[in-house]
Coordinates of C-alpha atoms and ligand atoms in Angstrom, one line a residue:
X41 CA 30.4 244.8 18.8
X42 CA 32.1 244.5 15.8
X43 CA 32.0 246.9 12.9
X44 CA 31.2 244.7 10.1
X45 CA 30.7 241.0 10.4
X46 CA 31.3 238.5 7.2
X47 CA 27.9 236.6 8.4
X48 CA 25.8 239.6 8.2
X49 CA 23.7 239.8 5.2
X50 CA 23.4 243.4 5.2
X51 CA 27.6 244.0 6.0
X52 CA 27.9 241.8 2.8
X53 CA 25.8 244.1 0.5
X54 CA 27.7 247.0 2.0
X55 CA 30.8 245.0 1.1
X56 CA 29.3 244.6 -2.1
X57 CA 29.8 241.1 -2.0
X58 CA 25.9 240.5 -2.6
X59 CA 24.3 242.7 -5.3
X60 CA 21.3 245.2 -4.0
X61 CA 20.0 248.1 -5.9
X62 CA 21.4 250.9 -3.9
X63 CA 19.9 254.2 -4.2
X64 CA 21.5 256.3 -1.6
X65 CA 25.0 256.6 0.2
X66 CA 26.7 258.5 2.8
X67 CA 29.4 258.5 5.0
X68 CA 27.4 256.9 7.7
X69 CA 24.7 254.7 5.8
X70 CA 23.0 253.4 2.6
X71 CA 20.1 252.7 1.4
X72 CA 18.5 249.7 -1.1
X73 CA 15.4 248.6 -2.3
X74 CA 13.9 245.5 -0.4
X75 CA 13.6 242.3 -2.2
X76 CA 10.3 241.6 -1.2
X77 CA 8.7 245.3 -1.1
X78 CA 5.5 245.6 0.9
X79 CA 4.6 248.8 -0.7
X80 CA 5.3 250.7 -4.2
X81 CA 8.4 252.4 -2.1
X82 CA 10.0 249.7 0.3
X83 CA 13.8 250.7 1.2
X84 CA 15.9 249.8 3.8
X85 CA 18.3 252.3 5.3
X86 CA 21.0 251.1 7.2
X87 CA 23.9 252.3 8.8
X88 CA 27.5 251.2 7.8
X89 CA 28.4 250.6 11.4
X90 CA 27.0 246.9 11.9
X91 CA 24.5 247.4 14.7
X92 CA 22.4 244.1 15.2
X93 CA 19.2 245.6 17.0
X94 CA 18.0 248.5 18.7
X95 CA 19.1 247.1 21.9
X96 CA 22.7 247.5 20.6
X97 CA 23.0 250.9 19.7
X98 CA 25.7 252.2 21.6
X99 CA 25.8 255.6 23.4
X100 CA 27.7 257.8 20.6
X101 CA 25.8 256.1 17.9
X102 CA 23.1 258.9 18.0
X103 CA 24.5 260.6 15.0
X104 CA 24.5 257.1 13.2
X105 CA 21.1 256.5 14.0
X106 CA 19.8 260.2 13.1
X107 CA 21.6 259.8 9.7
X108 CA 18.9 257.1 9.0
X109 CA 16.2 259.3 9.6
X110 CA 17.9 262.4 7.5
X111 CA 18.4 259.4 4.7
X112 CA 14.5 258.6 5.0
X113 CA 13.5 262.3 4.4
X114 CA 15.6 262.5 1.6
X115 CA 15.1 259.3 -0.2
X116 CA 11.2 260.0 0.7
X117 CA 11.5 263.3 -1.4
X118 CA 13.3 261.7 -4.2
X119 CA 10.8 259.1 -4.3
X120 CA 7.9 261.7 -4.6
X121 CA 6.0 260.6 -1.3
X122 CA 7.2 263.1 0.8
X123 CA 3.8 264.9 1.0
X124 CA 1.4 262.1 0.9
X125 CA 3.2 260.5 3.9
X126 CA 5.3 257.3 4.4
X127 CA 6.6 255.1 7.1
X128 CA 10.0 254.9 8.6
X129 CA 9.9 251.9 10.9
X130 CA 12.4 249.5 12.6
X131 CA 11.6 246.2 14.0
X132 CA 13.6 245.1 16.9
X133 CA 14.2 241.3 17.4
X134 CA 12.1 238.2 16.2
X135 CA 8.8 239.0 18.0
X136 CA 8.7 242.4 16.1
X137 CA 9.5 240.7 12.9
X138 CA 13.2 241.7 12.6
X139 CA 14.6 238.9 10.5
X140 CA 18.2 240.4 9.6
X141 CA 20.3 241.3 12.4
X142 CA 21.7 244.6 11.1
X143 CA 19.9 247.5 12.3
X144 CA 17.5 248.8 9.4
X145 CA 14.9 251.6 8.9
X146 CA 12.2 250.6 6.4
X147 CA 11.1 253.3 4.6
X148 CA 7.2 252.5 3.3
X149 CA 4.9 254.7 0.9
X150 CA 3.4 255.1 -2.4
X151 CA 0.0 253.7 -1.0
X152 CA -2.4 254.1 1.9
X153 CA -0.7 252.5 5.3
X154 CA -3.4 251.3 8.0
X155 CA -2.2 251.7 11.7
X156 CA -1.8 249.6 14.0
X157 CA 0.2 247.5 11.8
X158 CA 0.0 243.6 12.4
Ligands
DGP120 P1 13.3 242.8 8.9 O1 12.2 241.9 9.2 O2 12.7 244.0 9.7 O3 14.3 242.4 9.5 O4 13.4 243.2 7.5 C1 14.6 242.7 6.8 C2 14.0 242.7 5.3 O5 15.0 242.6 4.8 C3 12.8 242.1 4.5 O6 12.1 243.3 4.4 C4 13.4 241.4 3.4 C5 14.7 242.3 3.0 N1 15.6 241.4 2.6 C6 16.2 240.2 3.2 N2 17.2 239.8 2.4 C7 17.3 240.7 1.2 C8 18.3 240.8 0.2 O7 19.1 240.1 0.3 N3 18.4 241.8 -0.3 C9 17.6 242.8 -0.2 N4 17.7 243.9 -1.2 N5 16.6 242.7 0.7 C10 16.6 241.5 1.8

């Protein structure tokens, strides 16, 4: 698995080739607002490393993947939704709704979120 791919939409956002409303950056991850928000707060948190799906996470990627959750914690606090509650979810493959094949944590909040999801 290459570190970046020119045909990956999110790698192109990382490279600055495609604009995005980036609200968070760290050594391992960035976050930007979803282009089609499903909640008042809908942020996508992605690793700088290109990993296509959860199934492609390598041994040694644990720190990178963990950093997505640290970002979710900090962004939720900054968005003012930490106490009321929010959802951090990652879809894997088409059957679960994944449409962009560079792993991303959806951070959703600012409204009541029902369970189970559709
Ligand atoms: P998923 O279906 O889990 O792979 O989520 C992909 C998300 O990516 C979806 O909620 C819409 C969002 N998205 C797709 N293209 C763009 C884009 O060009 N910019 C931004 N900000 N979000 C995008």
